[in-house]
Tab-separated table of N, CA, C and O in Angstrom:
chain	number	residue	atom	x	y	z
A	3	UNK	N	85.326	-12.078	27.851
A	3	UNK	CA	85.242	-11.076	29.047
A	3	UNK	C	85.584	-9.550	28.328
A	3	UNK	O	86.933	-9.681	28.074
A	4	UNK	N	84.555	-8.922	28.341
A	4	UNK	CA	85.108	-7.257	27.575
A	4	UNK	C	85.899	-6.616	28.806
A	4	UNK	O	86.004	-6.932	29.982
A	5	UNK	N	86.933	-5.782	28.287
A	5	UNK	CA	87.620	-4.934	28.924
A	5	UNK	C	87.490	-3.612	28.603
A	5	UNK	O	87.248	-3.069	27.297
A	6	UNK	N	86.886	-2.610	29.446
A	6	UNK	CA	86.570	-1.505	29.394
A	6	UNK	C	87.314	-0.328	30.262
A	6	UNK	O	87.550	-0.737	31.451
A	7	UNK	N	87.947	0.489	29.514
A	7	UNK	CA	88.982	1.456	29.844
A	7	UNK	C	87.840	2.516	30.321
A	7	UNK	O	87.313	3.235	29.300
A	8	UNK	N	87.732	3.070	31.520
A	8	UNK	CA	87.128	4.359	31.986
A	8	UNK	C	87.948	5.360	32.163
A	8	UNK	O	89.318	5.304	32.695
A	9	UNK	N	87.841	6.657	31.436
A	9	UNK	CA	88.567	7.866	31.637
A	9	UNK	C	87.993	8.910	32.175
A	9	UNK	O	86.911	9.371	31.722
A	10	UNK	N	88.487	9.414	33.641
A	10	UNK	CA	87.788	10.333	34.221
A	10	UNK	C	88.776	10.800	35.314
A	10	UNK	O	89.270	10.189	35.818
A	11	UNK	N	88.582	12.201	35.703
A	11	UNK	CA	89.591	12.578	36.833
A	11	UNK	C	88.590	12.996	37.974
A	11	UNK	O	89.208	13.230	39.094
A	12	UNK	N	87.447	12.521	38.195
A	12	UNK	CA	86.494	13.024	38.980
A	12	UNK	C	86.153	11.390	39.507
A	12	UNK	O	85.476	10.809	39.015
A	13	UNK	N	86.555	11.415	41.150
A	13	UNK	CA	86.008	10.037	41.555
A	13	UNK	C	84.810	9.687	41.489
A	13	UNK	O	84.389	8.635	41.619
A	14	UNK	N	83.739	10.435	41.164
A	14	UNK	CA	82.034	10.288	41.513
A	14	UNK	C	81.996	9.749	40.176
A	14	UNK	O	81.155	8.835	39.839
A	15	UNK	N	82.414	10.460	39.178
A	15	UNK	CA	82.279	9.452	37.484
A	15	UNK	C	82.907	8.506	37.608
A	15	UNK	O	82.243	7.201	37.265
A	16	UNK	N	84.092	8.034	38.466
A	16	UNK	CA	84.588	6.646	38.040
A	16	UNK	C	84.109	5.776	38.885
A	16	UNK	O	83.592	4.951	38.444
A	17	UNK	N	83.348	6.004	39.888
A	17	UNK	CA	82.415	5.376	41.024
A	17	UNK	C	81.231	4.951	40.343
A	17	UNK	O	80.908	3.784	40.416
A	18	UNK	N	80.521	5.974	39.516
A	18	UNK	CA	79.301	5.502	39.003
A	18	UNK	C	79.363	4.777	37.646
A	18	UNK	O	78.723	3.851	37.857
A	19	UNK	N	80.331	5.163	37.288
A	19	UNK	CA	80.649	3.854	35.943
A	19	UNK	C	81.150	2.591	36.510
A	19	UNK	O	80.452	1.672	35.913
A	20	UNK	N	82.020	2.764	37.319
A	20	UNK	CA	82.571	1.348	37.745
A	20	UNK	C	81.246	0.642	38.560
A	20	UNK	O	80.937	-0.682	38.344
A	21	UNK	N	80.537	1.092	39.410
A	21	UNK	CA	79.445	0.509	40.081
A	21	UNK	C	78.499	0.017	38.851
A	21	UNK	O	77.880	-0.984	38.930
A	22	UNK	N	78.033	0.781	37.695
A	22	UNK	CA	77.276	0.492	37.053
A	22	UNK	C	77.652	-0.804	36.221
A	22	UNK	O	76.829	-1.827	35.600
A	23	UNK	N	78.759	-0.984	35.655
A	23	UNK	CA	79.313	-1.753	34.535
A	23	UNK	C	80.280	-3.385	35.252
A	23	UNK	O	80.449	-4.017	34.995
A	24	UNK	N	80.727	-3.195	36.634
A	24	UNK	CA	81.370	-3.959	37.187
A	24	UNK	C	80.615	-5.321	37.548
A	24	UNK	O	79.598	-5.154	38.219
A	25	UNK	N	81.199	-6.354	36.747
A	25	UNK	CA	80.502	-7.415	37.366
A	25	UNK	C	81.882	-8.977	37.025
A	25	UNK	O	82.941	-8.233	36.631
A	26	UNK	N	81.464	-9.921	37.443
A	26	UNK	CA	82.568	-11.018	37.205
A	26	UNK	C	82.849	-11.071	35.585
A	26	UNK	O	83.900	-12.024	35.676
A	27	UNK	N	81.822	-10.735	34.737
A	27	UNK	CA	82.105	-10.988	33.228
A	27	UNK	C	82.916	-9.898	32.635
A	27	UNK	O	83.164	-9.828	31.484
A	28	UNK	N	83.263	-8.732	33.589
A	28	UNK	CA	83.601	-7.664	32.712
A	28	UNK	C	85.002	-6.732	33.504
A	28	UNK	O	85.143	-6.753	34.577
A	29	UNK	N	86.203	-6.591	32.896
A	29	UNK	CA	87.347	-6.193	33.361
A	29	UNK	C	87.370	-4.602	33.156
A	29	UNK	O	87.211	-4.070	32.201
A	30	UNK	N	87.592	-3.893	34.311
A	30	UNK	CA	87.417	-2.565	34.285
A	30	UNK	C	89.014	-1.904	34.666
A	30	UNK	O	89.450	-2.390	35.350
A	31	UNK	N	89.331	-1.132	33.602
A	31	UNK	CA	90.353	-0.514	33.842
A	31	UNK	C	90.383	1.111	34.243
A	31	UNK	O	89.274	1.541	32.969
A	32	UNK	N	91.143	1.784	34.982
A	32	UNK	CA	90.888	3.413	34.885
A	32	UNK	C	91.891	3.846	34.717
A	32	UNK	O	93.237	3.922	34.927
A	33	UNK	N	91.666	5.038	34.016
A	33	UNK	CA	92.877	6.341	33.764
A	33	UNK	C	92.170	7.566	34.331
A	33	UNK	O	91.041	7.866	34.168
A	34	UNK	N	93.063	8.504	34.557
A	34	UNK	CA	92.981	9.717	35.161
A	34	UNK	C	92.928	10.744	34.676
A	34	UNK	O	92.945	12.227	34.772
A	35	UNK	N	93.831	10.494	33.425
A	35	UNK	CA	94.405	11.847	32.322
A	35	UNK	C	94.231	11.245	30.915
A	35	UNK	O	94.706	10.162	30.527
A	36	UNK	N	93.821	12.179	30.382
A	36	UNK	CA	93.357	11.893	28.821
A	36	UNK	C	94.817	11.932	28.154
A	36	UNK	O	94.708	10.917	27.016
A	37	UNK	N	95.643	12.382	28.410
A	37	UNK	CA	96.999	12.165	27.675
A	37	UNK	C	97.553	10.664	27.722
A	37	UNK	O	98.327	10.195	26.988
A	38	UNK	N	96.989	10.116	28.803
A	38	UNK	CA	97.541	8.335	28.688
A	38	UNK	C	96.892	7.469	27.974
A	38	UNK	O	97.552	6.355	28.004
A	39	UNK	N	96.030	7.906	27.302
A	39	UNK	CA	94.805	7.073	26.665
A	39	UNK	C	95.437	6.274	25.528
A	39	UNK	O	95.355	5.245	25.395
A	40	UNK	N	96.096	7.254	24.802
A	40	UNK	CA	96.330	6.871	23.257
A	40	UNK	C	97.528	5.610	23.656
A	40	UNK	O	97.721	4.476	23.170
A	41	UNK	N	98.596	5.664	24.572
A	41	UNK	CA	99.748	4.935	24.710
A	41	UNK	C	98.852	3.565	25.533
A	41	UNK	O	99.262	2.203	25.234
A	42	UNK	N	98.127	3.802	26.486
A	42	UNK	CA	97.086	2.570	26.996
A	42	UNK	C	96.336	1.848	26.127
A	42	UNK	O	96.592	0.512	26.101
A	43	UNK	N	96.013	2.346	25.063
A	43	UNK	CA	95.088	1.822	23.949
A	43	UNK	C	96.049	0.966	22.948
A	43	UNK	O	96.005	-0.154	22.492
A	44	UNK	N	97.360	1.538	22.737
A	44	UNK	CA	98.286	1.031	22.043
A	44	UNK	C	99.056	-0.292	22.512
A	44	UNK	O	98.994	-1.460	21.858
A	45	UNK	N	99.229	-0.051	23.998
A	45	UNK	CA	99.654	-1.653	24.584
A	45	UNK	C	98.942	-2.289	25.003
A	45	UNK	O	99.396	-3.740	24.932
A	46	UNK	N	97.608	-1.944	25.402
A	46	UNK	CA	96.383	-3.116	25.964
A	46	UNK	C	95.237	-2.566	25.427
A	46	UNK	O	94.667	-2.117	26.091
A	47	UNK	N	94.848	-3.007	24.198
A	47	UNK	CA	93.629	-2.511	23.593
A	47	UNK	C	92.446	-2.913	24.483
A	47	UNK	O	92.278	-4.246	24.487
A	48	UNK	N	91.556	-1.957	24.921
A	48	UNK	CA	90.219	-2.348	25.561
A	48	UNK	C	89.251	-2.828	24.335
A	48	UNK	O	89.521	-2.447	23.232
A	49	UNK	N	88.299	-3.063	24.691
A	49	UNK	CA	87.131	-3.476	23.964
A	49	UNK	C	86.010	-2.015	23.903
A	49	UNK	O	85.488	-2.002	22.792
A	50	UNK	N	86.255	-1.194	24.799
A	50	UNK	CA	85.654	0.033	24.959
A	50	UNK	C	86.216	1.023	25.657
A	50	UNK	O	86.897	0.767	26.708
A	51	UNK	N	86.203	2.368	25.104
A	51	UNK	CA	86.748	3.380	26.126
A	51	UNK	C	85.574	4.378	26.488
A	51	UNK	O	84.702	4.564	25.757
A	52	UNK	N	85.154	4.540	27.803
A	52	UNK	CA	84.280	5.143	28.409
A	52	UNK	C	85.061	6.391	28.912
A	52	UNK	O	85.553	6.148	30.162
A	53	UNK	N	84.720	7.412	28.309
A	53	UNK	CA	85.465	8.675	29.063
A	53	UNK	C	84.554	9.881	29.267
A	53	UNK	O	83.620	10.123	28.552
A	54	UNK	N	84.845	10.541	30.511
A	54	UNK	CA	84.024	11.652	30.596
A	54	UNK	C	84.305	12.706	29.813
A	54	UNK	O	85.397	13.027	28.930
A	55	UNK	N	83.356	13.554	29.506
A	55	UNK	CA	83.898	14.878	28.571
A	55	UNK	C	84.893	15.883	28.999
A	55	UNK	O	85.655	16.124	28.267
A	56	UNK	N	85.072	16.204	30.224
A	56	UNK	CA	86.176	17.010	31.086
A	56	UNK	C	87.147	15.934	31.651
A	56	UNK	O	86.656	15.312	32.750
A	57	UNK	N	88.032	16.060	31.268
A	57	UNK	CA	89.262	15.371	31.980
A	57	UNK	C	90.333	16.175	31.978
A	57	UNK	O	91.427	16.011	30.982
A	58	UNK	N	90.611	16.786	32.819
A	58	UNK	CA	92.057	17.621	32.931
A	58	UNK	C	92.006	18.393	31.603
A	58	UNK	O	91.183	19.043	31.251
A	59	UNK	N	93.468	18.406	31.132
A	59	UNK	CA	93.853	19.188	29.882
A	59	UNK	C	93.286	18.314	28.881
A	59	UNK	O	93.384	19.066	27.800
A	60	UNK	N	93.069	17.096	28.663
A	60	UNK	CA	92.447	16.433	27.780
A	60	UNK	C	90.994	15.706	27.799
A	60	UNK	O	91.377	14.666	28.006
A	61	UNK	N	90.251	16.082	27.326
A	61	UNK	CA	88.887	15.656	27.672
A	61	UNK	C	88.539	14.745	26.485
A	61	UNK	O	89.235	14.201	25.747
A	62	UNK	N	87.088	14.216	26.654
A	62	UNK	CA	86.681	13.042	25.824
A	62	UNK	C	86.659	13.383	24.430
A	62	UNK	O	86.893	12.654	23.661
A	63	UNK	N	86.430	14.694	24.015
A	63	UNK	CA	86.469	14.805	22.650
A	63	UNK	C	87.832	14.604	21.962
A	63	UNK	O	87.967	14.194	20.966
A	64	UNK	N	88.856	15.508	22.610
A	64	UNK	CA	90.200	15.489	22.137
A	64	UNK	C	90.993	14.062	22.188
A	64	UNK	O	91.540	13.409	21.471
A	65	UNK	N	90.251	13.198	23.433
A	65	UNK	CA	90.714	11.655	23.472
A	65	UNK	C	90.065	11.081	22.344
A	65	UNK	O	90.952	10.166	21.627
A	66	UNK	N	88.858	11.166	21.959
A	66	UNK	CA	88.263	10.582	20.824
A	66	UNK	C	89.031	10.994	19.380
A	66	UNK	O	89.225	9.955	18.534
A	67	UNK	N	89.200	12.170	19.179
A	67	UNK	CA	89.877	12.847	17.977
A	67	UNK	C	91.567	12.272	17.908
A	67	UNK	O	91.641	11.764	16.616
A	68	UNK	N	92.088	11.852	18.917
A	68	UNK	CA	93.220	11.492	19.115
A	68	UNK	C	93.443	10.216	18.650
A	68	UNK	O	94.179	9.589	17.966
A	69	UNK	N	92.514	9.181	19.192
A	69	UNK	CA	92.415	7.912	19.117
A	69	UNK	C	92.112	7.523	17.334
A	69	UNK	O	92.853	6.655	16.838
A	70	UNK	N	91.213	8.186	16.962
A	70	UNK	CA	90.709	8.218	15.482
A	70	UNK	C	91.930	8.547	14.501
A	70	UNK	O	92.335	7.969	13.615
A	71	UNK	N	92.528	9.673	14.798
A	71	UNK	CA	93.862	10.009	14.122
A	71	UNK	C	95.244	8.882	14.060
A	71	UNK	O	95.532	8.421	13.158
A	72	UNK	N	95.219	8.232	15.393
A	72	UNK	CA	96.285	7.055	15.411
A	72	UNK	C	95.865	5.806	14.741
A	72	UNK	O	96.321	5.291	13.943
A	73	UNK	N	94.284	5.568	15.082
A	73	UNK	CA	93.690	4.775	14.066
A	73	UNK	C	93.719	4.684	12.573
A	73	UNK	O	94.251	3.785	11.758
A	74	UNK	N	93.623	5.899	12.051
A	74	UNK	CA	93.623	6.134	10.515
A	74	UNK	C	95.287	6.095	9.914
A	74	UNK	O	95.346	5.656	8.931
A	75	UNK	N	96.094	6.061	10.864
A	75	UNK	CA	97.744	5.743	10.462
A	75	UNK	C	97.930	4.418	10.904
A	75	UNK	O	99.031	4.300	11.035
A	76	UNK	N	96.914	3.988	11.027
A	76	UNK	CA	97.454	2.108	11.628
A	76	UNK	C	98.225	2.028	12.928
A	76	UNK	O	99.074	1.092	12.752
A	77	UNK	N	98.193	3.078	13.708
A	77	UNK	CA	99.166	2.861	14.744
A	77	UNK	C	98.417	2.140	16.061
A	77	UNK	O	99.192	1.544	16.975
A	78	UNK	N	97.138	2.038	16.088
A	78	UNK	CA	96.284	1.185	17.188
A	78	UNK	C	95.082	0.856	16.253
A	78	UNK	O	94.687	1.226	15.429
A	79	UNK	N	94.523	-0.280	16.919
A	79	UNK	CA	93.260	-0.668	16.513
A	79	UNK	C	92.291	0.204	16.653
A	79	UNK	O	92.218	1.055	17.505
A	80	UNK	N	91.079	-0.220	16.288
A	80	UNK	CA	89.763	0.625	16.452
A	80	UNK	C	88.965	0.298	17.714
A	80	UNK	O	89.161	-0.901	17.772
A	81	UNK	N	88.834	1.320	18.385
A	81	UNK	CA	88.269	0.858	19.918
A	81	UNK	C	87.108	2.091	20.017
A	81	UNK	O	87.454	3.170	19.664
A	82	UNK	N	85.925	1.246	20.010
A	82	UNK	CA	84.569	2.199	20.181
A	82	UNK	C	85.008	3.086	21.547
A	82	UNK	O	85.482	2.670	22.419
A	83	UNK	N	84.006	4.187	21.453
A	83	UNK	CA	84.249	5.349	22.296
A	83	UNK	C	83.055	5.590	22.680
A	83	UNK	O	82.004	6.089	21.907
A	84	UNK	N	82.537	5.765	23.886
A	84	UNK	CA	81.338	6.441	24.780
A	84	UNK	C	81.824	7.661	25.274
A	84	UNK	O	82.526	7.718	26.164
A	85	UNK	N	81.076	8.884	25.080
A	85	UNK	CA	81.315	9.784	25.696
A	85	UNK	C	80.424	10.280	26.756
A	85	UNK	O	79.216	10.431	26.280
A	86	UNK	N	80.740	10.667	27.932
A	86	UNK	CA	79.668	11.119	28.722
A	86	UNK	C	79.508	12.669	29.067
A	86	UNK	O	80.511	13.194	29.560
A	87	UNK	N	78.636	13.144	28.445
A	87	UNK	CA	78.513	14.501	28.139
A	87	UNK	C	77.737	15.079	29.457
A	87	UNK	O	76.861	14.501	29.973
A	88	UNK	N	78.193	16.259	29.730
A	88	UNK	CA	77.879	17.237	30.832
A	88	UNK	C	76.151	17.847	30.575
A	88	UNK	O	75.372	17.945	31.280
A	89	UNK	N	76.076	18.113	29.276
A	89	UNK	CA	74.696	18.573	28.838
A	89	UNK	C	74.475	18.461	27.686
A	89	UNK	O	75.287	17.959	26.817
A	90	UNK	N	72.948	18.585	27.183
A	90	UNK	CA	72.799	18.459	25.998
A	90	UNK	C	73.353	19.142	24.688
A	90	UNK	O	73.496	18.707	23.789
A	91	UNK	N	73.731	20.430	25.061
A	91	UNK	CA	74.477	21.141	24.040
A	91	UNK	C	75.816	20.272	23.625
A	91	UNK	O	76.456	20.630	22.452
A	92	UNK	N	76.368	19.566	24.560
A	92	UNK	CA	77.592	18.855	24.519
A	92	UNK	C	77.302	17.785	23.376
A	92	UNK	O	78.448	17.422	22.761
A	93	UNK	N	76.368	17.524	22.841
A	93	UNK	CA	76.204	16.404	22.008
A	93	UNK	C	76.799	16.822	20.576
A	93	UNK	O	77.224	15.988	19.859
A	94	UNK	N	76.369	18.121	20.324
A	94	UNK	CA	77.058	18.573	19.020
A	94	UNK	C	78.671	18.251	19.241
A	94	UNK	O	79.031	17.745	17.860
A	95	UNK	N	79.496	18.611	19.912
A	95	UNK	CA	80.784	18.351	19.708
A	95	UNK	C	81.183	16.685	19.764
A	95	UNK	O	82.045	16.178	19.272
A	96	UNK	N	80.422	15.874	20.862
A	96	UNK	CA	80.573	14.383	20.866
A	96	UNK	C	80.191	13.854	19.269
A	96	UNK	O	81.080	12.998	18.714
A	97	UNK	N	79.131	14.372	18.665
A	97	UNK	CA	78.401	14.059	17.412
A	97	UNK	C	79.811	14.053	16.472
A	97	UNK	O	80.105	13.289	15.538
A	98	UNK	N	80.333	15.064	16.606
A	98	UNK	CA	81.753	15.327	15.347
A	98	UNK	C	83.023	14.759	15.970
A	98	UNK	O	84.152	15.311	15.131
A	99	UNK	N	83.118	13.992	16.949
A	99	UNK	CA	84.555	13.801	17.465
A	99	UNK	C	84.779	12.523	16.784
A	99	UNK	O	85.962	12.133	17.130
A	100	UNK	N	83.716	11.686	16.423
A	100	UNK	CA	84.091	10.153	15.923
A	100	UNK	C	83.770	9.242	16.842
A	100	UNK	O	83.926	7.981	16.608
A	101	UNK	N	83.156	9.473	18.300
A	101	UNK	CA	82.704	8.627	19.010
A	101	UNK	C	81.340	7.721	18.379
A	101	UNK	O	80.463	8.173	17.625
A	102	UNK	N	81.352	6.527	18.919
A	102	UNK	CA	80.410	5.709	18.724
A	102	UNK	C	78.839	6.150	19.407
A	102	UNK	O	77.937	5.614	18.978
A	103	UNK	N	79.165	6.420	20.399
A	103	UNK	CA	78.241	6.845	21.355
A	103	UNK	C	78.332	7.585	22.479
A	103	UNK	O	79.468	8.185	22.565
A	104	UNK	N	77.413	8.393	22.887
A	104	UNK	CA	77.198	9.605	24.013
A	104	UNK	C	76.332	9.295	24.823
A	104	UNK	O	74.949	8.911	24.475
A	105	UNK	N	76.537	9.652	26.167
A	105	UNK	CA	75.300	9.706	27.114
A	105	UNK	C	75.130	11.239	27.864
A	105	UNK	O	76.474	11.833	28.082
A	106	UNK	N	73.927	11.528	28.175
A	106	UNK	CA	74.129	12.976	28.930
A	106	UNK	C	74.003	12.530	30.435
A	106	UNK	O	72.752	11.792	30.676
A	107	UNK	N	74.616	13.248	31.347
A	107	UNK	CA	74.503	13.170	32.614
A	107	UNK	C	73.212	13.993	32.926
A	107	UNK	O	73.020	14.946	32.521
A	108	UNK	N	72.354	13.472	34.207
A	108	UNK	CA	73.118	12.547	35.065
A	108	UNK	C	73.187	10.987	34.517
A	108	UNK	O	72.061	10.940	33.908
A	109	UNK	N	73.939	10.388	34.796
A	109	UNK	CA	74.005	9.058	34.410
A	109	UNK	C	73.114	8.067	35.329
A	109	UNK	O	72.984	8.100	36.263
A	110	UNK	N	72.466	7.043	34.650
A	110	UNK	CA	71.859	6.162	35.241
A	110	UNK	C	72.272	4.465	34.870
A	110	UNK	O	72.677	4.399	33.890
A	111	UNK	N	72.505	4.002	35.752
A	111	UNK	CA	72.807	2.257	35.476
A	111	UNK	C	72.268	1.882	34.032
A	111	UNK	O	72.777	1.278	33.473
A	112	UNK	N	71.001	1.955	34.346
A	112	UNK	CA	70.298	1.247	33.213
A	112	UNK	C	70.423	1.727	31.580
A	112	UNK	O	71.070	1.007	30.746
A	113	UNK	N	70.888	3.091	31.645
A	113	UNK	CA	71.008	3.709	30.461
A	113	UNK	C	72.676	3.453	29.958
A	113	UNK	O	73.020	3.131	28.852
A	114	UNK	N	73.405	3.384	31.030
A	114	UNK	CA	74.903	3.089	30.867
A	114	UNK	C	75.210	1.782	30.507
A	114	UNK	O	75.764	1.600	29.212
A	115	UNK	N	74.379	1.027	30.899
A	115	UNK	CA	74.732	-0.403	30.552
A	115	UNK	C	74.194	-1.050	28.872
A	115	UNK	O	74.828	-1.558	28.484
A	116	UNK	N	72.896	-0.124	28.730
A	116	UNK	CA	72.404	-0.074	27.433
A	116	UNK	C	73.520	0.228	26.518
A	116	UNK	O	73.716	-0.324	25.483
A	117	UNK	N	73.892	1.270	26.823
A	117	UNK	CA	74.742	1.976	25.689
A	117	UNK	C	75.973	1.124	25.535
A	117	UNK	O	76.596	0.788	24.472
A	118	UNK	N	76.876	0.728	26.720
A	118	UNK	CA	77.847	-0.109	26.651
A	118	UNK	C	77.662	-1.372	25.957
A	118	UNK	O	78.615	-1.721	24.756
A	119	UNK	N	76.443	-2.050	25.938
A	119	UNK	CA	76.088	-3.237	25.548
A	119	UNK	C	76.002	-3.134	24.032
A	119	UNK	O	76.524	-3.628	23.120
A	120	UNK	N	75.417	-1.822	23.534
A	120	UNK	CA	75.532	-1.526	21.995
A	120	UNK	C	76.572	-1.486	21.438
A	120	UNK	O	76.780	-1.755	20.267
A	121	UNK	N	77.580	-0.348	21.976
A	121	UNK	CA	78.806	-0.289	21.522
A	121	UNK	C	79.764	-1.785	21.624
A	121	UNK	O	80.210	-2.018	20.494
A	122	UNK	N	79.419	-2.378	22.394
A	122	UNK	CA	80.254	-3.484	22.750
A	122	UNK	C	80.026	-4.563	21.387
A	122	UNK	O	80.555	-5.529	20.959
A	123	UNK	N	78.474	-4.561	21.139
A	123	UNK	CA	78.001	-5.360	19.905
A	123	UNK	C	78.126	-4.522	18.820
A	123	UNK	O	77.502	-5.316	17.457
A	124	UNK	N	78.781	-3.829	18.387
A	124	UNK	CA	79.191	-3.120	17.278
A	124	UNK	C	78.354	-2.022	16.592
A	124	UNK	O	78.216	-1.306	15.554
A	125	UNK	N	77.396	-1.471	17.514
A	125	UNK	CA	76.201	-0.739	17.118
A	125	UNK	C	76.607	0.708	17.657
A	125	UNK	O	77.796	0.853	18.049
A	126	UNK	N	75.549	1.587	17.476
A	126	UNK	CA	75.912	3.009	18.338
A	126	UNK	C	74.992	3.093	19.338
A	126	UNK	O	74.122	2.421	19.508
A	127	UNK	N	75.232	4.441	20.120
A	127	UNK	CA	74.135	4.639	21.169
A	127	UNK	C	74.383	6.220	21.302
A	127	UNK	O	75.278	6.806	21.488
A	128	UNK	N	73.086	6.813	20.998
A	128	UNK	CA	73.186	8.090	21.004
A	128	UNK	C	71.922	8.966	21.787
A	128	UNK	O	70.707	8.819	21.440
A	129	UNK	N	72.275	9.545	22.955
A	129	UNK	CA	71.294	9.666	24.030
A	129	UNK	C	71.167	11.222	23.762
A	129	UNK	O	71.758	12.119	23.850
A	130	UNK	N	70.114	11.356	23.132
A	130	UNK	CA	69.691	12.912	22.875
A	130	UNK	C	68.991	13.231	23.795
A	130	UNK	O	68.239	14.671	23.437
A	131	UNK	N	68.455	12.892	24.928
A	131	UNK	CA	67.753	13.449	25.617
A	131	UNK	C	67.892	14.861	26.443
A	131	UNK	O	68.946	15.140	26.501
């Protein structure tokens, strides 16, 4: 059963992602602040982090960079990250964050499930549309 950590402070993003991914075979956890992700991953490593680009004071890119830094110091295990970008121009920073995947909003359940499946299978997913 895959465990997915969703990080967003917007209820609409949380609800959209939860609705697309929630089923009997997936455990969903949620955080509403990017500053909490590192400790959550260290304590209860998920199989995937899905994060909004903008999350309060620490958004998706900063979250991913922080996780990669902690991983490089062997303080946490590697966890793939999917960043939910607001627009096509955000792909540039997502690409350089160390994230395995990104999607450009608006989200649709099919693309989101396809991206999550790819990352859980050890691949990448780059939405360039």
